[in-house]
Amino acid sequence: GAGVSQTPSNKVTEKGKYVELRCDPISGHTALYWYRQSLGQGPEFLIYFQGTGAADDSGLPNDRFFAVRPEGSVSTLKIQRTERGDSAVYLCASSLDRASGANVLTFGAGSRLTVL
Amino acid sequence: GEDVEQSLFLSVREGDSSVINCTYTDSSSTYLYWYKQEPGAGLQLLTYIFSNMDMKQDQRLTVLLNKKDKHLSLRIADTQTGDSAIYFCAESLRSGYSTLTFGKGTMLLVSP
């Protein structure tokens, strides 16, 4: 597609429920990132995919968070047993995976998650 | 460790220049970036600078980098009301693939 697409744009759920957030990156971008942005904060790194594999998941806060990218394109971020503290905007970004040079990330508009 | 600091708020009048400042702690940063976020939108890359440069100009935008002081600034000339947004400074530690570490953002408010 022309840009990074994220769905849903808004998700309201109850504490303890399971949610899935989807990201469709720019066609041809092999690198895909998930970031979380809490109110008044900058984006915080969660996980990075190079193709189908998670190359760096050091930012995932705990084992309730998991992400997949089975075919190297669309990615799904999965959150189990949601807590109120998970409320944030979840941002997805993609880039050409380059061996050198600036890492130019293109971000989607984000999925706003509200846990009641 | 990685830490990027920014002032939280800046208010200017239309037509003035805006200067947004950022400091970072990791001297091994290779690239530094400026992103813009408008309400309800994702982050948009404005410009970036390689760490061995001290200045980069792109139309109304001028980036200054003082590597010794680990200080980065973004100057917007002839600021317009459409420039009102949150501006994020970010650093990456390696060339090519590298996660970006963002500051908390500076809200720029441009009044007519």
PDB file of C-alpha atoms in Angstrom:
ATOM      1  CA  GLY A   1       0.000   0.000   0.000  1.00  0.00           C
ATOM      2  CA  ALA A   2       0.914   3.651  -0.146  1.00  0.00           C
ATOM      3  CA  GLY A   3       1.510   3.939   3.576  1.00  0.00           C
ATOM      4  CA  VAL A   4       1.541   1.948   6.804  1.00  0.00           C
ATOM      5  CA  SER A   5      -1.993   0.924   7.691  1.00  0.00           C
ATOM      6  CA  GLN A   6      -3.070   0.055  11.236  1.00  0.00           C
ATOM      7  CA  THR A   7      -6.364  -1.378  12.400  1.00  0.00           C
ATOM      8  CA  PRO A   8      -8.374  -0.790  14.441  1.00  0.00           C
ATOM      9  CA  SER A   9      -7.777   2.922  14.859  1.00  0.00           C
ATOM     10  CA  ASN A  10      -9.524   2.760  18.235  1.00  0.00           C
ATOM     11  CA  LYS A  11     -10.127  -0.169  20.547  1.00  0.00           C
ATOM     12  CA  VAL A  12     -11.896  -0.052  23.894  1.00  0.00           C
ATOM     13  CA  THR A  13     -11.766  -3.190  25.959  1.00  0.00           C
ATOM     14  CA  GLU A  14     -12.258  -4.345  29.505  1.00  0.00           C
ATOM     15  CA  LYS A  15      -9.515  -5.295  31.909  1.00  0.00           C
ATOM     16  CA  GLY A  16      -8.555  -8.929  31.483  1.00  0.00           C
ATOM     17  CA  LYS A  17      -9.617  -9.231  27.850  1.00  0.00           C
ATOM     18  CA  TYR A  18      -7.459 -10.230  24.880  1.00  0.00           C
ATOM     19  CA  VAL A  19      -6.773  -7.803  22.027  1.00  0.00           C
ATOM     20  CA  GLU A  20      -5.124  -7.963  18.631  1.00  0.00           C
ATOM     21  CA  LEU A  21      -3.762  -4.977  16.753  1.00  0.00           C
ATOM     22  CA  ARG A  22      -2.877  -5.265  13.087  1.00  0.00           C
ATOM     23  CA  CYS A  23      -0.240  -3.534  10.998  1.00  0.00           C
ATOM     24  CA  ASP A  24       0.061  -3.618   7.204  1.00  0.00           C
ATOM     25  CA  PRO A  25       3.470  -2.157   6.242  1.00  0.00           C
ATOM     26  CA  ILE A  26       4.553  -0.474   3.048  1.00  0.00           C
ATOM     27  CA  SER A  27       4.928  -3.032   0.276  1.00  0.00           C
ATOM     28  CA  GLY A  28       8.534  -4.131  -0.036  1.00  0.00           C
ATOM     29  CA  HIS A  29       9.585  -2.972   3.421  1.00  0.00           C
ATOM     30  CA  THR A  30      11.256  -5.914   5.100  1.00  0.00           C
ATOM     31  CA  ALA A  31      11.681  -4.280   8.503  1.00  0.00           C
ATOM     32  CA  LEU A  32       8.684  -3.730  10.775  1.00  0.00           C
ATOM     33  CA  TYR A  33       8.614  -2.115  14.211  1.00  0.00           C
ATOM     34  CA  TRP A  34       6.082  -1.791  16.996  1.00  0.00           C
ATOM     35  CA  TYR A  35       6.259   1.144  19.377  1.00  0.00           C
ATOM     36  CA  ARG A  36       3.984   2.197  22.241  1.00  0.00           C
ATOM     37  CA  GLN A  37       3.212   5.823  23.000  1.00  0.00           C
ATOM     38  CA  SER A  38       1.642   6.665  26.331  1.00  0.00           C
ATOM     39  CA  LEU A  39       0.015  10.032  26.937  1.00  0.00           C
ATOM     40  CA  GLY A  40       2.590  12.820  27.039  1.00  0.00           C
ATOM     41  CA  GLN A  41       5.455  10.495  26.211  1.00  0.00           C
ATOM     42  CA  GLY A  42       7.561   9.696  23.203  1.00  0.00           C
ATOM     43  CA  PRO A  43       7.272   6.364  21.408  1.00  0.00           C
ATOM     44  CA  GLU A  44       8.865   3.445  23.260  1.00  0.00           C
ATOM     45  CA  PHE A  45      10.276   0.529  21.296  1.00  0.00           C
ATOM     46  CA  LEU A  46       8.553  -2.842  21.688  1.00  0.00           C
ATOM     47  CA  ILE A  47       9.714  -5.230  18.964  1.00  0.00           C
ATOM     48  CA  TYR A  48      11.394  -5.314  15.562  1.00  0.00           C
ATOM     49  CA  PHE A  49      10.898  -7.849  12.747  1.00  0.00           C
ATOM     50  CA  GLN A  50      13.321  -8.556   9.969  1.00  0.00           C
ATOM     51  CA  GLY A  51      11.221 -10.514   7.508  1.00  0.00           C
ATOM     52  CA  THR A  52       9.241 -13.126   9.432  1.00  0.00           C
ATOM     53  CA  GLY A  53      11.450 -13.332  12.491  1.00  0.00           C
ATOM     54  CA  ALA A  54      11.587 -11.117  15.550  1.00  0.00           C
ATOM     55  CA  ALA A  55      15.128  -9.765  15.455  1.00  0.00           C
ATOM     56  CA  ASP A  56      14.765  -7.763  18.660  1.00  0.00           C
ATOM     57  CA  ASP A  57      11.936  -8.150  21.182  1.00  0.00           C
ATOM     58  CA  SER A  58      13.757  -6.529  24.075  1.00  0.00           C
ATOM     59  CA  GLY A  59      11.123  -3.813  24.441  1.00  0.00           C
ATOM     60  CA  LEU A  60       8.170  -6.098  25.142  1.00  0.00           C
ATOM     61  CA  PRO A  61       7.208  -5.248  28.740  1.00  0.00           C
ATOM     62  CA  ASN A  62       6.196  -8.756  29.832  1.00  0.00           C
ATOM     63  CA  ASP A  63       4.948 -12.108  28.566  1.00  0.00           C
ATOM     64  CA  ARG A  64       1.400 -10.817  28.068  1.00  0.00           C
ATOM     65  CA  PHE A  65       2.665  -9.106  24.913  1.00  0.00           C
ATOM     66  CA  PHE A  66       3.425 -11.079  21.769  1.00  0.00           C
ATOM     67  CA  ALA A  67       3.750 -10.228  18.093  1.00  0.00           C
ATOM     68  CA  VAL A  68       3.868 -12.247  14.905  1.00  0.00           C
ATOM     69  CA  ARG A  69       4.623 -11.641  11.247  1.00  0.00           C
ATOM     70  CA  PRO A  70       4.063 -15.065   9.660  1.00  0.00           C
ATOM     71  CA  GLU A  71       4.483 -14.148   5.996  1.00  0.00           C
ATOM     72  CA  GLY A  72       6.891 -11.274   6.346  1.00  0.00           C
ATOM     73  CA  SER A  73       4.303  -8.620   5.600  1.00  0.00           C
ATOM     74  CA  VAL A  74       1.320  -8.022   7.917  1.00  0.00           C
ATOM     75  CA  SER A  75       2.064  -8.124  11.632  1.00  0.00           C
ATOM     76  CA  THR A  76      -0.242  -8.624  14.607  1.00  0.00           C
ATOM     77  CA  LEU A  77       0.494  -7.418  18.116  1.00  0.00           C
ATOM     78  CA  LYS A  78      -1.319  -9.535  20.691  1.00  0.00           C
ATOM     79  CA  ILE A  79      -1.968  -8.518  24.267  1.00  0.00           C
ATOM     80  CA  GLN A  80      -3.361 -11.035  26.741  1.00  0.00           C
ATOM     81  CA  ARG A  81      -5.134 -10.268  30.012  1.00  0.00           C
ATOM     82  CA  THR A  82      -5.100  -6.541  29.341  1.00  0.00           C
ATOM     83  CA  GLU A  83      -4.468  -4.148  32.216  1.00  0.00           C
ATOM     84  CA  ARG A  84      -5.385  -0.477  32.547  1.00  0.00           C
ATOM     85  CA  GLY A  85      -1.698   0.391  32.249  1.00  0.00           C
ATOM     86  CA  ASP A  86      -1.691  -1.042  28.721  1.00  0.00           C
ATOM     87  CA  SER A  87      -3.796   1.903  27.560  1.00  0.00           C
ATOM     88  CA  ALA A  88      -1.733   3.772  24.975  1.00  0.00           C
ATOM     89  CA  VAL A  89      -1.376   4.378  21.259  1.00  0.00           C
ATOM     90  CA  TYR A  90       0.382   1.470  19.592  1.00  0.00           C
ATOM     91  CA  LEU A  91       2.404   2.620  16.611  1.00  0.00           C
ATOM     92  CA  CYS A  92       3.678   0.477  13.792  1.00  0.00           C
ATOM     93  CA  ALA A  93       6.472   1.528  11.455  1.00  0.00           C
ATOM     94  CA  SER A  94       8.228  -0.065   8.521  1.00  0.00           C
ATOM     95  CA  SER A  95      11.478   0.568   6.680  1.00  0.00           C
ATOM     96  CA  LEU A  96      13.756  -0.875   4.071  1.00  0.00           C
ATOM     97  CA  ASP A  97      16.194  -3.058   5.961  1.00  0.00           C
ATOM     98  CA  ARG A  98      19.496  -1.512   5.035  1.00  0.00           C
ATOM     99  CA  ALA A  99      22.973  -2.513   6.067  1.00  0.00           C
ATOM    100  CA  SER A 100      24.050   1.091   6.408  1.00  0.00           C
ATOM    101  CA  GLY A 101      22.770   4.615   6.342  1.00  0.00           C
ATOM    102  CA  ALA A 102      19.927   6.263   8.163  1.00  0.00           C
ATOM    103  CA  ASN A 103      17.075   4.044   9.308  1.00  0.00           C
ATOM    104  CA  VAL A 104      14.097   5.906   7.858  1.00  0.00           C
ATOM    105  CA  LEU A 105      10.958   4.662   9.579  1.00  0.00           C
ATOM    106  CA  THR A 106       7.506   5.359   8.114  1.00  0.00           C
ATOM    107  CA  PHE A 107       4.857   5.275  10.827  1.00  0.00           C
ATOM    108  CA  GLY A 108       1.207   4.408  10.688  1.00  0.00           C
ATOM    109  CA  ALA A 109      -1.445   6.535  12.396  1.00  0.00           C
ATOM    110  CA  GLY A 110      -1.552   4.159  15.341  1.00  0.00           C
ATOM    111  CA  SER A 111      -4.117   2.085  17.203  1.00  0.00           C
ATOM    112  CA  ARG A 112      -5.429   3.750  20.335  1.00  0.00           C
ATOM    113  CA  LEU A 113      -6.108   1.120  23.001  1.00  0.00           C
ATOM    114  CA  THR A 114      -8.207   1.988  26.040  1.00  0.00           C
ATOM    115  CA  VAL A 115      -8.540  -0.585  28.799  1.00  0.00           C
ATOM    116  CA  LEU A 116     -11.411   0.130  31.185  1.00  0.00           C
TER     117      LEU A 116
ATOM    118  CA  GLY B   1      22.320   3.998  28.376  1.00  0.00           C
ATOM    119  CA  GLU B   2      20.152   5.826  25.937  1.00  0.00           C
ATOM    120  CA  ASP B   3      18.321   8.938  27.019  1.00  0.00           C
ATOM    121  CA  VAL B   4      16.955  11.763  24.917  1.00  0.00           C
ATOM    122  CA  GLU B   5      15.740  14.951  26.587  1.00  0.00           C
ATOM    123  CA  GLN B   6      13.648  17.764  25.156  1.00  0.00           C
ATOM    124  CA  SER B   7      11.946  20.843  26.513  1.00  0.00           C
ATOM    125  CA  LEU B   8       8.202  20.235  26.670  1.00  0.00           C
ATOM    126  CA  PHE B   9       6.695  23.354  25.186  1.00  0.00           C
ATOM    127  CA  LEU B  10       7.489  26.250  22.851  1.00  0.00           C
ATOM    128  CA  SER B  11       5.229  29.093  21.804  1.00  0.00           C
ATOM    129  CA  VAL B  12       6.026  31.439  18.922  1.00  0.00           C
ATOM    130  CA  ARG B  13       4.238  33.921  16.717  1.00  0.00           C
ATOM    131  CA  GLU B  14       3.614  33.278  13.043  1.00  0.00           C
ATOM    132  CA  GLY B  15       6.541  34.443  10.929  1.00  0.00           C
ATOM    133  CA  ASP B  16       9.101  34.096  13.719  1.00  0.00           C
ATOM    134  CA  SER B  17      11.784  31.422  13.819  1.00  0.00           C
ATOM    135  CA  SER B  18      11.355  28.461  16.146  1.00  0.00           C
ATOM    136  CA  VAL B  19      14.241  26.609  17.740  1.00  0.00           C
ATOM    137  CA  ILE B  20      13.584  23.237  19.347  1.00  0.00           C
ATOM    138  CA  ASN B  21      16.389  21.744  21.396  1.00  0.00           C
ATOM    139  CA  CYS B  22      17.344  18.188  22.270  1.00  0.00           C
ATOM    140  CA  THR B  23      20.121  16.586  24.284  1.00  0.00           C
ATOM    141  CA  TYR B  24      21.173  12.975  24.203  1.00  0.00           C
ATOM    142  CA  THR B  25      23.507  10.964  26.370  1.00  0.00           C
ATOM    143  CA  ASP B  26      24.943   8.241  24.154  1.00  0.00           C
ATOM    144  CA  SER B  27      28.057   9.464  22.379  1.00  0.00           C
ATOM    145  CA  SER B  28      27.929   6.511  20.003  1.00  0.00           C
ATOM    146  CA  SER B  29      24.773   7.788  18.281  1.00  0.00           C
ATOM    147  CA  THR B  30      25.236   7.518  14.536  1.00  0.00           C
ATOM    148  CA  TYR B  31      22.129   9.290  13.236  1.00  0.00           C
ATOM    149  CA  LEU B  32      19.820  11.799  14.852  1.00  0.00           C
ATOM    150  CA  TYR B  33      16.309  12.413  13.611  1.00  0.00           C
ATOM    151  CA  TRP B  34      13.499  14.918  13.882  1.00  0.00           C
ATOM    152  CA  TYR B  35       9.918  13.692  13.596  1.00  0.00           C
ATOM    153  CA  LYS B  36       6.675  15.719  13.610  1.00  0.00           C
ATOM    154  CA  GLN B  37       3.386  14.462  15.039  1.00  0.00           C
ATOM    155  CA  GLU B  38       0.115  16.246  14.367  1.00  0.00           C
ATOM    156  CA  PRO B  39      -2.979  15.492  16.475  1.00  0.00           C
ATOM    157  CA  GLY B  40      -4.356  12.024  15.811  1.00  0.00           C
ATOM    158  CA  ALA B  41      -1.647  11.224  13.288  1.00  0.00           C
ATOM    159  CA  GLY B  42       1.459   9.076  13.199  1.00  0.00           C
ATOM    160  CA  LEU B  43       4.972  10.408  13.245  1.00  0.00           C
ATOM    161  CA  GLN B  44       6.287  12.023  10.086  1.00  0.00           C
ATOM    162  CA  LEU B  45      10.028  12.146   9.431  1.00  0.00           C
ATOM    163  CA  LEU B  46      11.182  15.727   8.872  1.00  0.00           C
ATOM    164  CA  THR B  47      14.927  15.315   8.550  1.00  0.00           C
ATOM    165  CA  TYR B  48      17.938  13.487   9.932  1.00  0.00           C
ATOM    166  CA  ILE B  49      21.637  14.179  10.327  1.00  0.00           C
ATOM    167  CA  PHE B  50      24.645  11.910  10.396  1.00  0.00           C
ATOM    168  CA  SER B  51      26.781  12.285  13.488  1.00  0.00           C
ATOM    169  CA  ASN B  52      29.880  13.436  11.599  1.00  0.00           C
ATOM    170  CA  MET B  53      28.004  16.481  10.270  1.00  0.00           C
ATOM    171  CA  ASP B  54      27.386  19.634  12.235  1.00  0.00           C
ATOM    172  CA  MET B  55      24.690  21.219  10.111  1.00  0.00           C
ATOM    173  CA  LYS B  56      22.041  20.243   7.606  1.00  0.00           C
ATOM    174  CA  GLN B  57      19.635  22.578   5.844  1.00  0.00           C
ATOM    175  CA  ASP B  58      16.437  21.557   4.087  1.00  0.00           C
ATOM    176  CA  GLN B  59      14.211  24.423   2.931  1.00  0.00           C
ATOM    177  CA  ARG B  60      12.841  26.077   6.099  1.00  0.00           C
ATOM    178  CA  LEU B  61      14.512  23.526   8.371  1.00  0.00           C
ATOM    179  CA  THR B  62      18.034  23.794   9.750  1.00  0.00           C
ATOM    180  CA  VAL B  63      19.501  21.104  11.968  1.00  0.00           C
ATOM    181  CA  LEU B  64      22.529  21.886  14.116  1.00  0.00           C
ATOM    182  CA  LEU B  65      24.511  19.162  15.860  1.00  0.00           C
ATOM    183  CA  ASN B  66      27.089  19.773  18.578  1.00  0.00           C
ATOM    184  CA  LYS B  67      28.514  16.333  19.125  1.00  0.00           C
ATOM    185  CA  LYS B  68      30.857  17.448  21.891  1.00  0.00           C
ATOM    186  CA  ASP B  69      27.927  18.706  23.973  1.00  0.00           C
ATOM    187  CA  LYS B  70      25.521  16.031  22.655  1.00  0.00           C
ATOM    188  CA  HIS B  71      23.117  18.780  21.656  1.00  0.00           C
ATOM    189  CA  LEU B  72      20.820  18.805  18.641  1.00  0.00           C
ATOM    190  CA  SER B  73      18.545  21.613  17.530  1.00  0.00           C
ATOM    191  CA  LEU B  74      15.887  22.115  14.880  1.00  0.00           C
ATOM    192  CA  ARG B  75      15.304  25.617  13.581  1.00  0.00           C
ATOM    193  CA  ILE B  76      12.143  26.328  11.622  1.00  0.00           C
ATOM    194  CA  ALA B  77      12.305  29.576   9.671  1.00  0.00           C
ATOM    195  CA  ASP B  78       9.169  31.661   9.033  1.00  0.00           C
ATOM    196  CA  THR B  79       7.054  29.456  11.298  1.00  0.00           C
ATOM    197  CA  GLN B  80       3.462  28.981  10.156  1.00  0.00           C
ATOM    198  CA  THR B  81       0.339  27.955  12.074  1.00  0.00           C
ATOM    199  CA  GLY B  82       0.492  24.646  10.197  1.00  0.00           C
ATOM    200  CA  ASP B  83       3.786  23.943  11.946  1.00  0.00           C
ATOM    201  CA  SER B  84       1.929  23.590  15.261  1.00  0.00           C
ATOM    202  CA  ALA B  85       2.565  19.997  16.329  1.00  0.00           C
ATOM    203  CA  ILE B  86       4.711  17.889  18.631  1.00  0.00           C
ATOM    204  CA  TYR B  87       8.312  17.489  17.522  1.00  0.00           C
ATOM    205  CA  PHE B  88      10.323  14.454  18.546  1.00  0.00           C
ATOM    206  CA  CYS B  89      14.058  14.094  18.562  1.00  0.00           C
ATOM    207  CA  ALA B  90      15.371  10.526  18.147  1.00  0.00           C
ATOM    208  CA  GLU B  91      18.727   8.812  18.018  1.00  0.00           C
ATOM    209  CA  SER B  92      19.981   5.538  16.620  1.00  0.00           C
ATOM    210  CA  LEU B  93      23.149   3.884  17.762  1.00  0.00           C
ATOM    211  CA  ARG B  94      24.110   2.036  14.617  1.00  0.00           C
ATOM    212  CA  SER B  95      24.060   2.593  10.923  1.00  0.00           C
ATOM    213  CA  GLY B  96      21.443   0.634   9.024  1.00  0.00           C
ATOM    214  CA  TYR B  97      19.051  -1.313  11.232  1.00  0.00           C
ATOM    215  CA  SER B  98      18.834   0.179  14.665  1.00  0.00           C
ATOM    216  CA  THR B  99      15.947   0.910  16.943  1.00  0.00           C
ATOM    217  CA  LEU B 100      15.253   4.581  17.404  1.00  0.00           C
ATOM    218  CA  THR B 101      15.107   6.046  20.906  1.00  0.00           C
ATOM    219  CA  PHE B 102      12.760   9.014  21.125  1.00  0.00           C
ATOM    220  CA  GLY B 103      12.533  11.986  23.441  1.00  0.00           C
ATOM    221  CA  LYS B 104       9.221  12.936  25.055  1.00  0.00           C
ATOM    222  CA  GLY B 105       8.525  15.556  22.425  1.00  0.00           C
ATOM    223  CA  THR B 106       8.260  19.344  22.298  1.00  0.00           C
ATOM    224  CA  MET B 107       4.847  20.835  21.676  1.00  0.00           C
ATOM    225  CA  LEU B 108       5.162  23.818  19.326  1.00  0.00           C
ATOM    226  CA  LEU B 109       2.278  26.267  19.355  1.00  0.00           C
ATOM    227  CA  VAL B 110       2.246  28.911  16.638  1.00  0.00           C
ATOM    228  CA  SER B 111      -0.094  31.821  17.175  1.00  0.00           C
ATOM    229  CA  PRO B 112      -1.304  34.153  14.401  1.00  0.00           C
TER     230      PRO B 112
END
